[in-house]
mmCIF file of C-alpha atoms in Angstrom:
data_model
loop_
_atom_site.group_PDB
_atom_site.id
_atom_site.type_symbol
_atom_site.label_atom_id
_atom_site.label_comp_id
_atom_site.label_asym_id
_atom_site.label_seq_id
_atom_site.Cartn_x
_atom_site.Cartn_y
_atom_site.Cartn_z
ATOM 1 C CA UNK A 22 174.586 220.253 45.660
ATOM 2 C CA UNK A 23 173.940 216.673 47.237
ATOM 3 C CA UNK A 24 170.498 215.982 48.505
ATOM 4 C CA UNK A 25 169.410 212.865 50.032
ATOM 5 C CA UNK A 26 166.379 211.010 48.789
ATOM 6 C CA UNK A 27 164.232 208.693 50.994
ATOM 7 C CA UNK A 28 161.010 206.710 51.585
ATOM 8 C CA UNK A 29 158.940 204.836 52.784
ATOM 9 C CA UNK A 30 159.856 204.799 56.368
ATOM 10 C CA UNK A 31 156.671 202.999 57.713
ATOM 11 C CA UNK A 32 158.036 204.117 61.552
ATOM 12 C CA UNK A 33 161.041 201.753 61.327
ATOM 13 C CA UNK A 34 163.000 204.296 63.930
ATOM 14 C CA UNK A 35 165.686 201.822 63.696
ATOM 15 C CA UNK A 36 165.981 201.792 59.992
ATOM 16 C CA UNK A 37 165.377 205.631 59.855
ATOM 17 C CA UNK A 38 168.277 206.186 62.346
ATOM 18 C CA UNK A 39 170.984 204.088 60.300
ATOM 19 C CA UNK A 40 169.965 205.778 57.044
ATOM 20 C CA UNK A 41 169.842 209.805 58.963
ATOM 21 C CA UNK A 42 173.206 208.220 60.104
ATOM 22 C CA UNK A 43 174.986 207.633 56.411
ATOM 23 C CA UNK A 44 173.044 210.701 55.584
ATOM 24 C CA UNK A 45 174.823 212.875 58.033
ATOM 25 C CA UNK A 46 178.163 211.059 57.574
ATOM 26 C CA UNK A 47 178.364 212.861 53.688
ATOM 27 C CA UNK A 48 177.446 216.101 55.229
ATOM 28 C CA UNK A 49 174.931 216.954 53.414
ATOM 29 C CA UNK A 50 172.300 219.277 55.005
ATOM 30 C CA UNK A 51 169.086 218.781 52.577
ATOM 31 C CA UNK A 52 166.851 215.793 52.313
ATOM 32 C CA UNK A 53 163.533 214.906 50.187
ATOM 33 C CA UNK A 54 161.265 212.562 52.008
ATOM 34 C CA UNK A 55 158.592 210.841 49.401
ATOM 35 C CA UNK A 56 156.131 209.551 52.388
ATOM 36 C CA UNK A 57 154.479 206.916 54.096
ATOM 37 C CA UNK A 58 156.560 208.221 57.085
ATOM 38 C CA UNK A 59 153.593 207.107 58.633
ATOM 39 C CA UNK A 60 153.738 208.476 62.859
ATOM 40 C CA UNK A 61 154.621 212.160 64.229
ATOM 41 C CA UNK A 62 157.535 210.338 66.275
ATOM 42 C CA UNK A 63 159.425 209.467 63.050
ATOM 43 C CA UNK A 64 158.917 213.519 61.941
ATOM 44 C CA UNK A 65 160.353 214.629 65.156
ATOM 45 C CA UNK A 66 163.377 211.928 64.497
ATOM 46 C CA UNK A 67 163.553 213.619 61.117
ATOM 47 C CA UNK A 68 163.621 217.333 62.063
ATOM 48 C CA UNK A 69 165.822 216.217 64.630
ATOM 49 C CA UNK A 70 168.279 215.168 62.799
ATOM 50 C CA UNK A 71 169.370 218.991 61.476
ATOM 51 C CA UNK A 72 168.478 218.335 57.959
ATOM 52 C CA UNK A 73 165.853 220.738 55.972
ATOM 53 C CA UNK A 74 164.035 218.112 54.979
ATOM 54 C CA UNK A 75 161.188 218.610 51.727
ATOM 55 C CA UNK A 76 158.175 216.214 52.723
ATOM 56 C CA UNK A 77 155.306 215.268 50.933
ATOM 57 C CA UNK A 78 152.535 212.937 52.213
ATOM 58 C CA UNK A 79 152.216 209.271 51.226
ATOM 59 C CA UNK A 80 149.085 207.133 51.633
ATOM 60 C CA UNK A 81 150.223 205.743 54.651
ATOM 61 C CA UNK A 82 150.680 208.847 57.410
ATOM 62 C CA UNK A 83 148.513 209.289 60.421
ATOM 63 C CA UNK A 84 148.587 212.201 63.319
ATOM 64 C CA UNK A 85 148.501 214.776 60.466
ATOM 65 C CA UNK A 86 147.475 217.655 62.714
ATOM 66 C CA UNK A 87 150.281 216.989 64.970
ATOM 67 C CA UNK A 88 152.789 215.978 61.992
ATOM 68 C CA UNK A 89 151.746 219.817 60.074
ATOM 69 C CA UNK A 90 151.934 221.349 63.574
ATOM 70 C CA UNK A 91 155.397 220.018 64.242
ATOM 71 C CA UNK A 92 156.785 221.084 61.015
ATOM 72 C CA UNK A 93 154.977 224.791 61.259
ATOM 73 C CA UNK A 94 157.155 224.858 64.160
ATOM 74 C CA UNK A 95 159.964 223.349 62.763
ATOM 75 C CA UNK A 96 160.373 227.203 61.986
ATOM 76 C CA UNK A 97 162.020 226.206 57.907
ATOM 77 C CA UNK A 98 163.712 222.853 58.397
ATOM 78 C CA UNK A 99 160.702 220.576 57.491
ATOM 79 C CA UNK A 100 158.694 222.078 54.270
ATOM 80 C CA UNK A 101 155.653 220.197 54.065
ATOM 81 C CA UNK A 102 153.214 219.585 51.266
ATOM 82 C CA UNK A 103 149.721 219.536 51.888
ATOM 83 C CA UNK A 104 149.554 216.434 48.820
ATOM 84 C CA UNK A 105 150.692 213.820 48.303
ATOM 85 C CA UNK A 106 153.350 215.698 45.932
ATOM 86 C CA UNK A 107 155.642 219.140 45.411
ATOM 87 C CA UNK A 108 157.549 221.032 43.082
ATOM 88 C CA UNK A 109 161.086 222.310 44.517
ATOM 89 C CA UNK A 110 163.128 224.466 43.041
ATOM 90 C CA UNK A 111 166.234 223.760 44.195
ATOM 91 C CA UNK A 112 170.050 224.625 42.940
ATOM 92 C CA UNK A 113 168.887 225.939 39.654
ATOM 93 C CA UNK A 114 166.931 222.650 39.435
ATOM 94 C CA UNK A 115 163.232 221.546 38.988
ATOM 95 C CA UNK A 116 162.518 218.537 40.983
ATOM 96 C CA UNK A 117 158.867 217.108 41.073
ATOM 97 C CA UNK A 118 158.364 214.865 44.439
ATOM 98 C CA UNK A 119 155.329 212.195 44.435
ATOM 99 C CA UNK A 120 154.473 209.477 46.466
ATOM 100 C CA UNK A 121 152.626 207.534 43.678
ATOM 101 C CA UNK A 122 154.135 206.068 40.240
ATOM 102 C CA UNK A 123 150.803 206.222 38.433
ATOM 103 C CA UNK A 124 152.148 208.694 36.190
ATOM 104 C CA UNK A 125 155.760 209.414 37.060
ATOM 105 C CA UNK A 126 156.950 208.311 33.308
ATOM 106 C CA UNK A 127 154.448 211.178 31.932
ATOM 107 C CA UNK A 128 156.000 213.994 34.426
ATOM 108 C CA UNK A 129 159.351 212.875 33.408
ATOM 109 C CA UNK A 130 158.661 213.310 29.585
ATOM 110 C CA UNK A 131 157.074 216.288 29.881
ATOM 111 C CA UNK A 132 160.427 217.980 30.105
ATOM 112 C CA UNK A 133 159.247 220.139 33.175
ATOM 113 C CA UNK A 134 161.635 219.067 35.294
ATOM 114 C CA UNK A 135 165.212 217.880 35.557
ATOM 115 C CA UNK A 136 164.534 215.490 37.951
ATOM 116 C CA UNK A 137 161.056 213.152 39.345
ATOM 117 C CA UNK A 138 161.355 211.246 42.194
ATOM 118 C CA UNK A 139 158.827 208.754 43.888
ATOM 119 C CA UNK A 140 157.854 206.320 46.330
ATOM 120 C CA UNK A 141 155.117 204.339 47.553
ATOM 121 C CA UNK A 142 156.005 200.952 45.485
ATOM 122 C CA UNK A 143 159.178 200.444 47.282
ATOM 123 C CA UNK A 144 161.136 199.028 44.502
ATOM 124 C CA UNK A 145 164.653 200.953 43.825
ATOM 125 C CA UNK A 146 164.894 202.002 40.408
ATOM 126 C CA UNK A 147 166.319 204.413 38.152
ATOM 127 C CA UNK A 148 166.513 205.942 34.711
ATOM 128 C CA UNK A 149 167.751 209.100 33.069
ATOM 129 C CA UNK A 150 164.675 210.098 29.990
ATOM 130 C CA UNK A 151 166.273 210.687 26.428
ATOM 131 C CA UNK A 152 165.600 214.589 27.440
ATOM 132 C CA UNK A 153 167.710 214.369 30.522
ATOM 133 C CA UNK A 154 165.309 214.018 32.994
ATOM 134 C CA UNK A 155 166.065 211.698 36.048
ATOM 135 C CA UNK A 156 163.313 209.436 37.004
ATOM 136 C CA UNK A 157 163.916 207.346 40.417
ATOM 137 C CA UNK A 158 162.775 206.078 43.155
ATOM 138 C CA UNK A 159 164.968 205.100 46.285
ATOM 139 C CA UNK A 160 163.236 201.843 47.504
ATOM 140 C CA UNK A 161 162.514 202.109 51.144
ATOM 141 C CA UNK A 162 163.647 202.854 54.894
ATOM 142 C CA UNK A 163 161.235 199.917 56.252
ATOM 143 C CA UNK A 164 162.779 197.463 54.561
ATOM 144 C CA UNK A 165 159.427 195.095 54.750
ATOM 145 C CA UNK A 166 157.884 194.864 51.198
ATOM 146 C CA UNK A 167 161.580 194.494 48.994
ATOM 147 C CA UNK A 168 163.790 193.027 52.311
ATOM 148 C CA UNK A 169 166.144 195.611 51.352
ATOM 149 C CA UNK A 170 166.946 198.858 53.217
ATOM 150 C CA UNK A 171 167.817 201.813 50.927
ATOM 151 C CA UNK A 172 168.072 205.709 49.967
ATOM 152 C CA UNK A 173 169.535 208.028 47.174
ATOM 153 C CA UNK A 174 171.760 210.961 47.467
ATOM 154 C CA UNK A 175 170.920 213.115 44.042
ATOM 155 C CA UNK A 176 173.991 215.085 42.441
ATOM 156 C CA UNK A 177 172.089 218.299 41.518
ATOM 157 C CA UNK A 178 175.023 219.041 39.164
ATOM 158 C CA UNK A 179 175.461 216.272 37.244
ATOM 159 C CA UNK A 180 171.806 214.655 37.595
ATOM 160 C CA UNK A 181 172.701 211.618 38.919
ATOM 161 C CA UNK A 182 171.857 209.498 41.956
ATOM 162 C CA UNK A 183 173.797 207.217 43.742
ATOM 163 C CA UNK A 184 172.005 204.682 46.018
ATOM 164 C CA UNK A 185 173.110 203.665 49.089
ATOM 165 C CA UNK A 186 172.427 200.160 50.638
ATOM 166 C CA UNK A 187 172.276 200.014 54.660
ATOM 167 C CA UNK A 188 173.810 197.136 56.226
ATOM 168 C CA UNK A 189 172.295 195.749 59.099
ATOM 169 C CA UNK A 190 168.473 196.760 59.000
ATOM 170 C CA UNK A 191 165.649 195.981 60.741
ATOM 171 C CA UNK A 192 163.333 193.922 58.868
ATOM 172 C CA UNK A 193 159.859 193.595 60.429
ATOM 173 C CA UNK A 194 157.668 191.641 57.853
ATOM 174 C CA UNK A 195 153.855 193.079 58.139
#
């Protein structure tokens, strides 16, 4: 199974569209979004966009009310955390989702899960534990701390990621 891996959106609808865009190009059908999403418009954008999409908060999201009310009603395609992360089960796979990197290196030794993925510092990176575990993060949608505009699709199989670049972003400095 291929799942698509994204964050840190900070309501760049422009940036968001391009990368929902490449996501549904590869057909794939399942998404995890790490946060800082930030607006209820860019979770309607999301649910929108067909995917079943595995959200956790970042440290950065407003119109929470709204935001858990739209993906209540979402009726399945947006699952929700109430935290900031969430273990999925997924594919015969154990994926821990967290906004943070505090700990992330911790989580991915513990040998818990096959796979821990995380936002929030907006820097790209990757590396596979000597227990197998894949620790990454997929940089960000907004494109205004790194410059760069970016997301993962995660082989569930082989427990690997492949990052995707998007050409032609937005980039609004803050």
């Amino acid at each position: 199974m291929k799942i698509a891996v994204f964050s840190d959106i900070h309501d760049n609808f422009h940036n968001l569209n391009l990368v929902l865009g490449e996501i549904k190009k590869r057909k794939i059908t399942t998404a995890f979004c790490l946060g800082d999403f930030i607006s209820a418009d860019i979770i309607k954008s999301i649910i929108d966009s067909g995917l079943t999409v595995y959200t956790i908060w970042g440290n950065n999201d407003g119109e929470k009310y709204k935001i858990m009310k739209m993906a209540w009603e979402s009726k399945g395609k947006m699952i929700l955390s109430r935290t900031e992360h969430m273990e999925v089960g997924i594919d015969g796979k154990k994926a821990f989702l967290i906004h943070r990197h505090d700990f992330v290196k911790s989580l991915a030794k513990s040998g818990d899960f096959n796979a821990v993925f995380y936002g929030h510092n907006h820097i790209q990176y990757v590396e596979k534990l000597p227990n197998g575990c894949l620790l990454a993060n997929p940089g960000e949608v907004s494109g205004h701390g790194t410059g760069k505009v970016s997301f993962m699709i995660w082989d569930t199989q082989k427990n690997e990621v492949e990052t995707i670049h998007i050409k032609n972003p937005l980039l609004v400095t803050k």
